Coordinates of C-alpha atoms in Angstrom, one line a residue:
Chain J
M127 CA 17.4 -17.2 -6.1
S128 CA 18.6 -13.7 -6.3
I129 CA 19.1 -10.7 -8.1
K130 CA 23.2 -10.1 -9.1
A131 CA 24.5 -7.1 -10.9
E132 CA 27.6 -7.8 -12.6
N133 CA 30.0 -5.0 -13.7
I134 CA 27.3 -2.7 -14.4
K135 CA 27.8 0.6 -16.7
Y136 CA 25.3 3.0 -17.4
I137 CA 25.5 6.1 -19.7
Y138 CA 22.9 8.8 -20.4
S139 CA 23.1 10.6 -23.7
E140 CA 25.8 8.6 -25.2
G141 CA 27.2 10.7 -27.8
T142 CA 26.1 13.9 -27.0
P143 CA 27.6 16.9 -25.2
F144 CA 25.1 16.0 -22.4
M145 CA 26.8 12.3 -21.8
T146 CA 27.0 11.4 -18.1
V147 CA 28.4 8.1 -16.8
A148 CA 25.5 7.5 -14.1
L149 CA 26.9 4.2 -12.9
D150 CA 30.4 2.4 -13.0
E151 CA 31.8 -1.0 -12.0
I152 CA 28.5 -1.9 -10.1
N153 CA 29.0 -5.4 -8.7
L154 CA 26.2 -6.3 -6.2
E155 CA 24.0 -9.5 -5.1
I156 CA 21.0 -9.2 -3.1
K157 CA 19.9 -12.6 -2.1
E158 CA 16.4 -13.6 -0.7
G159 CA 15.6 -12.4 2.3
D160 CA 17.8 -9.4 2.3
F161 CA 16.9 -6.2 3.6
L162 CA 19.3 -3.9 1.9
G163 CA 19.6 -0.2 1.9
V164 CA 20.8 2.2 -1.1
I165 CA 22.0 5.5 0.3
G166 CA 23.2 8.4 -2.0
H167 CA 22.6 11.9 -2.4
T168 CA 20.7 13.0 -5.7
G169 CA 22.7 12.4 -9.1
S170 CA 24.4 9.6 -7.1
G171 CA 22.9 6.9 -9.4
K172 CA 20.5 5.4 -7.0
S173 CA 17.5 5.7 -9.1
T174 CA 19.1 4.4 -12.4
L175 CA 20.5 1.7 -10.4
I176 CA 17.0 0.3 -9.4
Q177 CA 15.8 1.1 -12.9
L178 CA 18.1 -1.3 -14.1
L179 CA 17.3 -3.9 -11.2
N180 CA 13.5 -4.3 -13.0
G181 CA 14.3 -3.9 -16.5
L182 CA 12.9 -0.4 -17.0
E183 CA 16.7 0.5 -18.3
K184 CA 19.4 -1.3 -20.0
P185 CA 22.8 -1.7 -18.9
S186 CA 25.4 0.4 -21.4
D187 CA 27.8 -2.9 -20.3
G188 CA 27.3 -5.4 -18.1
K189 CA 24.7 -7.8 -16.9
I190 CA 21.7 -7.9 -14.6
I191 CA 20.5 -11.3 -13.7
V192 CA 16.8 -11.9 -12.2
N193 CA 16.4 -15.4 -10.3
D194 CA 18.7 -16.8 -13.3
I195 CA 17.0 -14.7 -16.3
V196 CA 19.3 -11.9 -18.0
V197 CA 18.0 -8.7 -17.9
G198 CA 16.8 -7.9 -21.8
E199 CA 18.4 -10.9 -23.4
D200 CA 14.9 -12.1 -24.2
K201 CA 12.4 -9.1 -24.5
K202 CA 9.3 -11.6 -23.7
K203 CA 10.6 -12.3 -20.5
L204 CA 10.7 -8.6 -19.3
S205 CA 7.3 -8.5 -17.8
K206 CA 8.0 -11.6 -15.7
I207 CA 11.2 -9.9 -14.4
R208 CA 8.9 -6.4 -13.5
Q209 CA 6.2 -9.2 -11.9
T210 CA 8.7 -10.5 -9.9
V211 CA 10.8 -7.3 -9.3
G212 CA 8.3 -5.0 -7.9
L213 CA 9.2 -1.3 -8.1
V214 CA 7.4 1.5 -5.8
F215 CA 8.6 4.8 -7.2
Q216 CA 9.1 8.3 -5.7
Y217 CA 5.4 9.9 -4.7
P218 CA 3.6 6.8 -5.8
E219 CA 0.5 8.5 -4.9
Y220 CA 0.4 10.1 -8.1
Q221 CA 0.0 7.3 -9.5
L222 CA -3.1 6.2 -8.2
F223 CA -5.9 7.1 -10.8
E224 CA -9.1 4.5 -10.0
E225 CA -12.6 5.1 -8.5
T226 CA -11.9 2.9 -5.5
V227 CA -9.1 1.9 -3.6
A228 CA -9.9 -1.9 -4.2
K229 CA -10.0 -1.3 -8.3
D230 CA -6.5 0.6 -8.2
V231 CA -4.6 -2.4 -6.2
A232 CA -6.7 -4.6 -8.8
F233 CA -5.2 -2.8 -11.9
G234 CA -2.1 -4.5 -12.3
P235 CA -3.3 -8.1 -11.2
M236 CA -6.2 -8.0 -14.0
N237 CA -3.5 -6.9 -16.1
L238 CA -2.2 -10.2 -15.9
N239 CA -5.4 -11.9 -17.3
L240 CA -5.9 -13.4 -13.5
S241 CA -9.7 -14.6 -12.5
E242 CA -11.7 -12.3 -10.8
E243 CA -11.8 -14.6 -7.6
E244 CA -7.9 -14.4 -7.6
T245 CA -7.7 -10.9 -8.3
E246 CA -9.8 -10.3 -5.3
K247 CA -8.2 -12.2 -3.0
R248 CA -4.8 -10.8 -4.1
V249 CA -6.6 -7.3 -3.7
K250 CA -7.6 -8.4 -0.1
E251 CA -4.1 -9.7 0.6
A252 CA -2.2 -6.8 -0.5
L253 CA -4.5 -4.2 1.3
E254 CA -4.3 -6.1 4.6
L255 CA -0.8 -6.4 4.2
V256 CA -0.1 -2.4 4.3
G257 CA -2.2 -2.7 7.4
F258 CA -5.6 -1.8 6.1
N259 CA -9.2 -3.0 6.8
Y260 CA -10.2 -4.6 3.5
K261 CA -13.7 -4.0 4.1
S262 CA -13.5 -0.7 5.4
I263 CA -11.1 0.8 2.4
K264 CA -12.1 -1.2 -0.5
D265 CA -14.8 1.2 -1.7
E266 CA -13.0 4.5 -0.7
S267 CA -12.1 6.7 -3.2
P268 CA -8.2 6.8 -3.1
F269 CA -8.1 10.8 -3.2
D270 CA -9.5 11.2 0.2
L271 CA -7.0 9.3 1.9
S272 CA -3.9 11.0 4.0
G273 CA -0.7 11.6 2.1
G274 CA 0.7 8.0 4.1
Q275 CA -2.2 6.2 3.6
K276 CA -2.4 6.7 -0.1
R277 CA 1.2 5.8 0.0
R278 CA 0.4 2.6 1.3
V279 CA -2.3 1.6 -1.4
A280 CA 0.1 2.4 -4.4
I281 CA 2.5 -0.2 -2.2
A282 CA -0.4 -2.5 -2.1
G283 CA -0.8 -2.1 -6.1
V284 CA 2.7 -3.4 -6.3
L285 CA 2.4 -6.1 -3.8
A286 CA -0.7 -7.3 -5.5
M287 CA 1.6 -8.3 -8.4
K288 CA 3.3 -11.1 -5.5
P289 CA 6.9 -9.8 -6.4
D290 CA 9.6 -11.7 -4.8
Y291 CA 11.7 -8.3 -4.3
L292 CA 10.4 -5.0 -3.5
I293 CA 11.9 -2.1 -4.4
L294 CA 11.1 1.3 -2.8
D295 CA 12.5 4.8 -4.0
E296 CA 12.0 7.0 -0.9
P297 CA 8.7 5.9 0.4
T298 CA 8.6 8.3 2.8
A299 CA 10.1 11.4 1.4
G300 CA 7.6 14.5 2.0
L301 CA 5.8 12.7 4.7
D302 CA 5.5 13.7 8.8
P303 CA 7.0 12.2 10.9
A304 CA 3.7 10.0 11.8
G305 CA 3.6 9.3 8.4
R306 CA 6.9 7.9 8.1
N307 CA 7.0 5.4 11.1
E308 CA 3.5 4.3 9.5
I309 CA 5.2 3.3 6.2
F310 CA 8.6 2.1 7.9
E311 CA 6.2 -0.2 9.9
Q312 CA 4.2 -1.6 7.6
I313 CA 7.9 -2.4 5.3
K314 CA 9.3 -4.1 8.3
K315 CA 6.3 -6.1 8.5
L316 CA 6.6 -7.1 4.9
H317 CA 9.7 -8.4 5.5
K318 CA 9.5 -9.9 8.2
K319 CA 6.0 -12.1 7.7
A320 CA 5.4 -11.9 4.1
N321 CA 9.2 -13.0 3.5
V322 CA 9.5 -10.1 0.6
T323 CA 13.0 -9.1 -0.1
V324 CA 13.2 -5.8 0.0
V325 CA 15.7 -2.5 -1.3
L326 CA 14.9 0.8 0.4
V327 CA 16.5 3.9 -1.4
S328 CA 16.7 6.7 0.6
H329 CA 18.8 9.8 1.8
S330 CA 17.6 9.6 5.4
M331 CA 20.5 7.9 7.5
E332 CA 18.3 7.6 10.1
D333 CA 15.5 5.7 8.6
I334 CA 17.9 3.3 6.8
A335 CA 19.7 2.7 10.4
K336 CA 16.8 1.3 11.9
L337 CA 15.5 -1.0 9.3
V338 CA 18.0 -2.6 7.0
N339 CA 20.8 -5.4 7.5
R340 CA 23.2 -4.2 4.8
V341 CA 23.7 -0.9 3.7
I342 CA 25.1 0.3 0.2
V343 CA 26.3 4.0 -0.5
L344 CA 26.4 5.2 -4.2
Y345 CA 28.7 8.0 -4.7
K346 CA 29.6 9.3 -8.1
G347 CA 28.1 6.1 -9.7
K348 CA 29.6 4.1 -8.2
I349 CA 29.8 1.7 -4.6
H350 CA 31.6 3.9 -2.1
M351 CA 31.0 2.4 0.9
Q352 CA 29.3 -0.9 1.8
G353 CA 28.4 -2.8 5.2
T354 CA 26.3 -3.1 8.4
P355 CA 24.8 0.1 9.3
K356 CA 26.8 0.6 12.4
E357 CA 30.2 -0.1 10.0
I358 CA 28.9 2.4 7.7
Y359 CA 27.6 4.8 10.3
S360 CA 31.3 5.0 12.7
Q361 CA 32.5 7.0 9.4
S362 CA 30.0 10.1 9.6
E363 CA 33.2 12.2 8.3
E364 CA 32.9 10.4 5.2
L365 CA 29.4 10.2 5.0
K366 CA 29.1 14.3 5.4
K367 CA 32.1 14.8 2.9
I368 CA 30.0 13.0 0.1
G369 CA 27.1 14.9 1.2
L370 CA 24.8 12.7 3.2
G371 CA 23.4 13.7 6.3
V372 CA 24.3 11.7 9.5
P373 CA 22.1 10.9 12.5
Q374 CA 22.5 13.6 15.2
V375 CA 23.8 11.2 17.6
A376 CA 26.4 9.9 15.2
E377 CA 27.6 13.4 15.0
I378 CA 27.6 14.1 18.8
V379 CA 29.8 11.0 19.1
N380 CA 32.1 11.6 16.3
E381 CA 32.7 15.1 18.0
L382 CA 33.1 13.7 21.5
R383 CA 35.7 11.3 20.0
K384 CA 37.7 14.1 18.6
R385 CA 38.0 16.0 21.8
G386 CA 39.3 12.8 23.3
F387 CA 36.1 11.2 24.9
N388 CA 36.6 7.5 24.7
I389 CA 33.7 5.5 23.1
R390 CA 32.7 3.7 21.1
P391 CA 32.2 4.9 17.4
D392 CA 29.4 2.9 16.0
I393 CA 26.5 4.2 18.1
L394 CA 22.9 4.6 16.5
T395 CA 21.0 5.6 19.1
V396 CA 20.3 8.5 21.8
E397 CA 19.7 5.3 24.5
E398 CA 23.4 3.6 23.3
A399 CA 24.9 7.5 23.3
K400 CA 23.8 8.0 26.8
E401 CA 24.9 4.6 28.2
E402 CA 28.4 5.4 26.6
I403 CA 28.9 9.0 27.7
L404 CA 27.9 8.0 31.4
K405 CA 30.4 5.3 31.4
E406 CA 33.4 7.5 30.0
V407 CA 32.2 10.6 32.4
R408 CA 32.0 8.1 36.1
R409 CA 35.6 6.6 34.6
N410 CA 37.0 10.4 34.8
Y411 CA 35.6 10.9 37.9
V412 CA 35.6 8.0 40.2
Chain D
M180 CA 1.2 50.8 12.0
D181 CA 2.8 48.7 14.4
D182 CA 5.9 46.7 14.0
Y183 CA 3.9 43.6 12.9
I184 CA 4.0 42.7 9.6
I185 CA 1.4 39.6 9.8
K186 CA -1.4 39.8 12.8
I187 CA -3.7 36.7 12.9
E188 CA -6.4 37.3 15.2
N189 CA -8.7 34.4 16.4
V190 CA -8.7 32.8 12.9
K191 CA -10.8 29.8 12.5
F192 CA -11.0 28.0 8.8
K193 CA -12.6 25.1 7.3
Y194 CA -12.6 23.7 3.8
S195 CA -16.4 23.2 3.6
K196 CA -19.8 24.1 5.4
E197 CA -20.1 20.3 6.2
D198 CA -17.3 19.6 7.7
T199 CA -17.4 19.3 11.6
D200 CA -13.8 20.0 12.5
Y201 CA -11.7 23.2 11.6
A202 CA -8.4 22.9 9.9
V203 CA -7.4 26.0 11.7
D204 CA -9.7 26.5 15.1
G205 CA -8.9 29.8 16.6
C206 CA -5.6 30.7 15.9
S207 CA -3.7 34.0 17.0
L208 CA -0.1 35.0 16.0
N209 CA 1.7 38.2 15.4
I210 CA 4.9 37.8 13.3
K211 CA 7.2 40.7 13.6
K212 CA 9.1 42.6 10.8
G213 CA 12.7 40.9 10.3
E214 CA 11.4 37.7 12.2
F215 CA 12.4 34.1 11.1
T216 CA 9.7 32.0 12.6
A217 CA 9.6 28.4 11.9
I218 CA 6.2 26.6 12.1
I219 CA 6.4 23.0 12.5
G220 CA 3.2 20.1 13.3
H221 CA 2.3 16.9 11.9
N222 CA 0.4 16.4 8.7
G223 CA -3.0 18.1 9.3
S224 CA -2.2 20.0 12.1
G225 CA -3.2 23.1 10.1
K226 CA 0.1 24.7 9.2
S227 CA -0.3 24.8 5.6
T228 CA -3.8 25.9 5.6
L229 CA -2.6 29.1 7.8
A230 CA 0.1 29.8 5.4
K231 CA -2.4 29.8 2.4
L232 CA -4.9 32.1 4.7
I233 CA -1.9 34.7 5.3
N234 CA -1.4 34.4 1.3
S235 CA -5.0 35.1 1.2
I236 CA -5.3 32.1 -1.2
L237 CA -7.9 31.0 1.5
L238 CA -10.3 33.2 3.3
P239 CA -10.9 33.0 7.4
T240 CA -14.4 31.6 8.2
E241 CA -14.0 33.8 11.1
G242 CA -11.6 35.8 12.9
K243 CA -9.1 38.5 10.5
I244 CA -5.6 38.5 9.1
Y245 CA -3.7 41.6 8.5
V246 CA -0.7 41.5 6.1
K247 CA 1.3 44.8 6.3
G248 CA -1.9 46.2 7.8
M249 CA -4.1 45.4 5.0
D250 CA -7.0 43.1 5.3
T251 CA -6.6 39.4 3.8
A252 CA -10.5 39.5 2.8
D253 CA -10.2 42.8 0.9
D254 CA -10.3 42.0 -2.8
S255 CA -9.1 45.3 -3.6
K256 CA -5.8 44.5 -1.9
L257 CA -5.1 40.6 -3.2
W258 CA -2.3 41.5 -5.3
D259 CA -0.7 43.8 -2.7
I260 CA -0.8 41.2 -0.3
R261 CA 0.9 38.5 -2.4
Q262 CA 3.4 41.1 -3.3
A263 CA 4.1 42.0 0.3
A264 CA 4.6 38.1 1.2
G265 CA 5.6 35.9 -1.5
M266 CA 5.1 31.9 -1.1
V267 CA 7.3 29.2 -2.1
F268 CA 5.8 25.8 -2.0
Q269 CA 6.8 22.1 -2.0
N270 CA 7.1 20.9 -5.0
P271 CA 10.0 23.0 -7.3
D272 CA 8.8 21.5 -10.4
N273 CA 5.5 23.2 -10.1
Q274 CA 6.2 26.2 -9.4
L275 CA 8.6 27.2 -12.4
V276 CA 6.8 28.4 -15.4
A277 CA 9.7 29.9 -17.9
T278 CA 12.2 27.9 -20.2
I279 CA 15.2 30.3 -18.9
V280 CA 16.2 31.0 -15.3
E281 CA 16.4 34.7 -15.4
E282 CA 12.7 34.8 -17.3
D283 CA 11.4 32.6 -14.8
I284 CA 12.2 35.4 -12.0
A285 CA 11.1 38.0 -14.1
F286 CA 7.5 36.7 -14.4
G287 CA 6.3 38.2 -11.2
P288 CA 7.4 41.6 -12.0
E289 CA 6.8 41.9 -15.6
N290 CA 3.4 41.1 -14.5
Q291 CA 3.6 44.0 -12.3
G292 CA 4.3 46.3 -14.8
V293 CA 7.8 47.0 -13.5
E294 CA 9.8 49.2 -16.0
S295 CA 12.0 46.8 -17.8
S296 CA 15.7 48.3 -16.6
E297 CA 14.0 48.0 -13.2
I298 CA 13.3 44.1 -13.9
R299 CA 16.9 43.8 -14.9
R300 CA 18.3 45.1 -11.6
R301 CA 15.8 43.1 -9.7
V302 CA 16.4 40.0 -11.4
D303 CA 20.1 40.3 -11.0
D304 CA 20.0 41.2 -7.5
A305 CA 17.6 38.4 -6.7
L306 CA 19.8 35.6 -8.8
N307 CA 22.8 36.8 -6.5
A308 CA 21.1 37.0 -3.2
V309 CA 20.3 33.1 -3.7
G310 CA 23.8 32.5 -5.4
M311 CA 22.4 31.2 -8.7
Y312 CA 23.5 34.2 -10.8
E313 CA 25.7 32.0 -12.8
Y314 CA 22.8 30.0 -13.8
R315 CA 20.7 32.6 -15.5
K316 CA 20.8 31.1 -18.7
R317 CA 20.2 27.6 -17.9
P318 CA 16.6 25.9 -18.3
P319 CA 15.2 25.4 -15.1
H320 CA 14.4 21.7 -15.5
L321 CA 18.0 20.8 -15.5
L322 CA 18.6 22.3 -12.2
S323 CA 18.9 20.2 -9.0
G324 CA 15.8 20.0 -6.6
G325 CA 17.5 22.7 -4.0
Q326 CA 18.8 25.1 -6.8
K327 CA 15.2 25.0 -8.5
Q328 CA 14.1 25.9 -4.6
R329 CA 16.4 28.7 -4.6
I330 CA 15.1 29.9 -8.0
A331 CA 11.5 29.9 -6.5
I332 CA 12.7 31.9 -3.7
A333 CA 14.3 34.5 -6.3
G334 CA 11.1 34.7 -7.6
V335 CA 9.6 35.9 -4.5
L336 CA 12.7 38.4 -4.1
A337 CA 12.2 40.4 -7.5
L338 CA 8.8 41.1 -6.1
N339 CA 10.4 42.9 -3.5
S340 CA 8.1 41.1 -1.2
D341 CA 8.9 42.2 2.7
C342 CA 7.9 38.7 3.8
I343 CA 8.5 35.0 2.7
I344 CA 6.5 31.9 3.1
L345 CA 7.8 28.8 2.8
D346 CA 5.4 25.6 3.0
E347 CA 8.3 22.9 3.3
P348 CA 10.4 23.9 0.7
T349 CA 13.3 21.2 1.5
A350 CA 10.9 18.0 2.1
M351 CA 11.5 16.8 -1.8
L352 CA 14.8 17.8 -1.6
D353 CA 18.5 15.7 -0.5
P354 CA 20.6 16.6 2.5
S355 CA 22.7 19.0 0.1
G356 CA 20.0 20.4 -1.7
R357 CA 18.4 21.1 1.9
K358 CA 21.4 22.9 3.1
E359 CA 21.8 25.3 0.3
V360 CA 17.8 26.0 0.9
M361 CA 18.4 26.7 4.7
D362 CA 21.8 28.5 4.1
T363 CA 20.1 30.9 1.7
L364 CA 17.2 31.2 4.0
K365 CA 19.7 32.4 6.9
K366 CA 21.3 34.8 4.4
L367 CA 18.2 36.6 3.9
D368 CA 17.3 36.6 7.4
A369 CA 20.7 38.3 8.0
Q370 CA 19.6 40.9 5.7
G371 CA 16.2 41.9 7.6
K372 CA 13.6 39.5 5.7
T373 CA 11.0 38.4 7.6
I374 CA 10.7 34.6 6.9
L375 CA 7.9 32.1 7.9
L376 CA 9.2 28.7 7.2
I377 CA 6.9 25.7 7.4
T378 CA 8.8 22.5 8.0
H379 CA 8.7 18.8 9.6
Y380 CA 12.6 19.3 10.2
M381 CA 13.8 19.9 13.6
D382 CA 17.1 20.9 12.4
E383 CA 15.5 23.4 10.3
A384 CA 13.5 25.0 13.1
V385 CA 16.5 25.2 15.2
L386 CA 18.0 28.0 13.3
A387 CA 14.9 30.2 13.3
D388 CA 14.4 32.9 15.9
R389 CA 11.3 31.8 17.1
V390 CA 9.3 28.1 16.9
V391 CA 5.8 27.9 16.7
I392 CA 4.3 24.5 17.3
M393 CA 1.0 23.7 15.8
D394 CA -1.6 21.0 16.5
K395 CA -5.1 20.3 15.6
G396 CA -5.5 24.0 13.9
N397 CA -3.9 25.4 16.8
I398 CA -1.0 27.1 18.3
K399 CA 0.4 25.0 21.2
L400 CA 3.8 26.3 21.8
D401 CA 5.5 29.3 21.0
G402 CA 9.0 30.5 21.6
T403 CA 12.6 30.9 20.9
P404 CA 14.0 27.0 19.8
K405 CA 15.3 26.5 23.2
D406 CA 12.0 27.1 24.9
V407 CA 10.0 25.2 22.7
F408 CA 12.5 22.0 22.2
K409 CA 12.7 21.3 25.9
N410 CA 9.4 20.0 26.2
I411 CA 10.5 16.8 24.6
E412 CA 7.2 15.0 26.0
A413 CA 4.7 17.7 24.8
I414 CA 6.4 17.9 21.5
K415 CA 6.6 14.0 20.9
K416 CA 2.9 13.7 22.1
F417 CA 1.9 16.0 19.2
G418 CA 3.5 13.2 17.0
L419 CA 6.7 15.2 15.8
D420 CA 10.3 14.7 16.5
V421 CA 12.9 16.3 18.8
P422 CA 16.5 16.9 18.2
Q423 CA 18.5 14.1 19.5
V424 CA 20.7 16.3 20.9
T425 CA 18.2 17.5 23.2
E426 CA 16.7 14.2 24.5
L427 CA 20.3 12.9 24.9
A428 CA 21.2 16.1 27.3
Q429 CA 17.9 15.4 29.3
E430 CA 18.6 11.8 29.6
L431 CA 22.0 12.4 30.7
A432 CA 20.8 15.1 33.5
K433 CA 18.4 12.6 34.5
E434 CA 21.4 10.6 35.4
G435 CA 22.5 13.6 37.2
L436 CA 25.1 15.2 34.9
N437 CA 24.8 18.9 35.7
I438 CA 23.2 19.9 31.9
P439 CA 20.5 22.1 31.5
P440 CA 17.4 20.8 29.4
D441 CA 17.3 23.2 26.7
I442 CA 20.5 22.3 24.9
I443 CA 19.5 22.2 21.1
N444 CA 22.6 22.1 19.4
V445 CA 25.6 19.6 19.0
K446 CA 28.3 21.9 19.7
D447 CA 26.9 23.3 23.1
L448 CA 26.7 19.8 24.5
V449 CA 29.8 18.7 23.4
D450 CA 31.6 21.7 24.8
L451 CA 29.7 21.0 28.2
L452 CA 30.6 17.1 28.2
C453 CA 34.6 18.0 27.9
Q454 CA 34.9 21.0 30.2

C-alpha cells in the first residue's frame, strides 16, 4: 500500500500567457508508515503536489497511484481516494462552520452515509486522537476555542474519515510556539499510535527536523534534494540559496566550519552543537 | 510636548463586562519617536489587543493612551490618531481593497481629501520606499504574500503616518517573504519612522532597538534585545522561544568557556569562538 507519483508534470493556465509549469519530473513513493516532510518556498509547487495526491487536481502528464487506484481514471473512485488521503488545508480553522464541535467533526462521516452510532463513535475517536476530552468539548462552539484548539478540531474532522494517509499543509502557520508544539505533539502521536502515514508540508525547517524521517525539498517545481533531515540540513548553504530558512544552530555550525572548526556538519540541536563545540575547543587547548 | 509618540498609562481592558480577566491588565509603556520596538508574547498575552487600543479600534476600560498627545478616547481625534499610527495586519489578503496596486495605496489619502497631484507624489514615494514601484500597475492578488504586505505598508506610508504598527505581519509568509518585510522595516527604521512590531519570531525581534515581552496582559520584560534575551529561563516560562544562538552561548558558558550571556546573533558567537 502506497501513494506513487510517476513522472508528474503539472501546468497552470496552459495555452495562455500566464502558463506556468508548477511541477515537473516528480517521482515519489510514500509508503505506509512513512513520515515525510515536504519543504520549499512559496511557489515551489508544494501545495500543487498535495492537491494532486488526493485527486483535487489532475496531473497534466504522469500518474498518481493511491493504493493501486490510478487517480482520475475512474471518476467514481475519486471520493474513495479523497477518503483514503485526508488533506488538511492551510488555516483549516476557517473551514469550521457548525454550531458545535461534535457536529462539525461529524460532517464528513455523515456524508459517507454511516449510521448515527458509527458516526458518533468516529467523532469521539477523532477528537480523542487530537487530544480532546470528548465529553467536555463536544457541545462547545468551535468559534469559542483558541487558534490551536480550532485547528485540532479541523484535523479531527479529517481523521473522522479514517484516512490511511494524512497530508497537512502548513499546520502550524500563524500559531505561537505553544500552539505549534501542541499541534506537533498530536501529529507525532497520530503517526505513532494510530499508525497514520503522515505528509507534512512546511517552510519551517526547524519543525520538520524534529518530526519526520524523510524530507523532500521542492524548488521550481522539481525535487531538488531528498534524504533524512540530517542529510538535508548539513547542506545549509544550498538551502539558503533556494530561499529556505535553516535552523540557527545549522547556521552557527556552518559558519564555524567555514572558519576552520573541525565539527560535524549534520547538527540539528543546541545540545549536539554544544557537545561538538566543546570537544573541538578542548582538543585545541589541551 | 515630550518626545514620546505613544504613551500608555495604566491601561486595563476587557472585552466584555462579564469577563473576569483583563486582556490588558495595568499596562504602561512609552514609545519614543523613531524607536523600533518589538512586542512579543504568546497567543492571548494581550499584545494584539494593545495594538488595537493604540489605534483606537478598542478603547481602554481604565487608563489612558495618547498618540502624539491625542487621547485615543477622544472621538473627534479618531481619524487623526489613525493617520498618525497606521496599522498593518496579519493576513495580507484581508487589507488590500483595490484591483490595482497604486489605487490601493491611493485609497487612504483619497479618503482624506488630499489633492490629486499630492496623492500621485505620495503613492510614488511609498512604492519606492517599499521597493514595489515597478509593480504599481499590477493587480494585488497576483503578488506574493511578502509583496502584498509591502503594499499594505506602503498604504500606511501614503497617509504620512509617523508610526507604523504591525500585528504579526510575517506570520503567513515564507522565509523569503519574511525577509522582504523585515528588510523594508529596517529601511524605514533608518529613515526615522517609529515602528511597533508585534511578532512571534525571535529572529525578527533581535533586529529591533527595544524588545517588550508581554504575558497575561502585562509587560514582563523590557529592554534592548541583548538585555531581554539573556533571560532564557524567564522567556521560556512565558511560552516563548529564545534564539538558539543565545541558548548555545549560555550552555557553553556553563561549561566554563568565556562567553557573555547576552549573545544574540550568530556572527558574535562565531567570532568569539574563533578568536
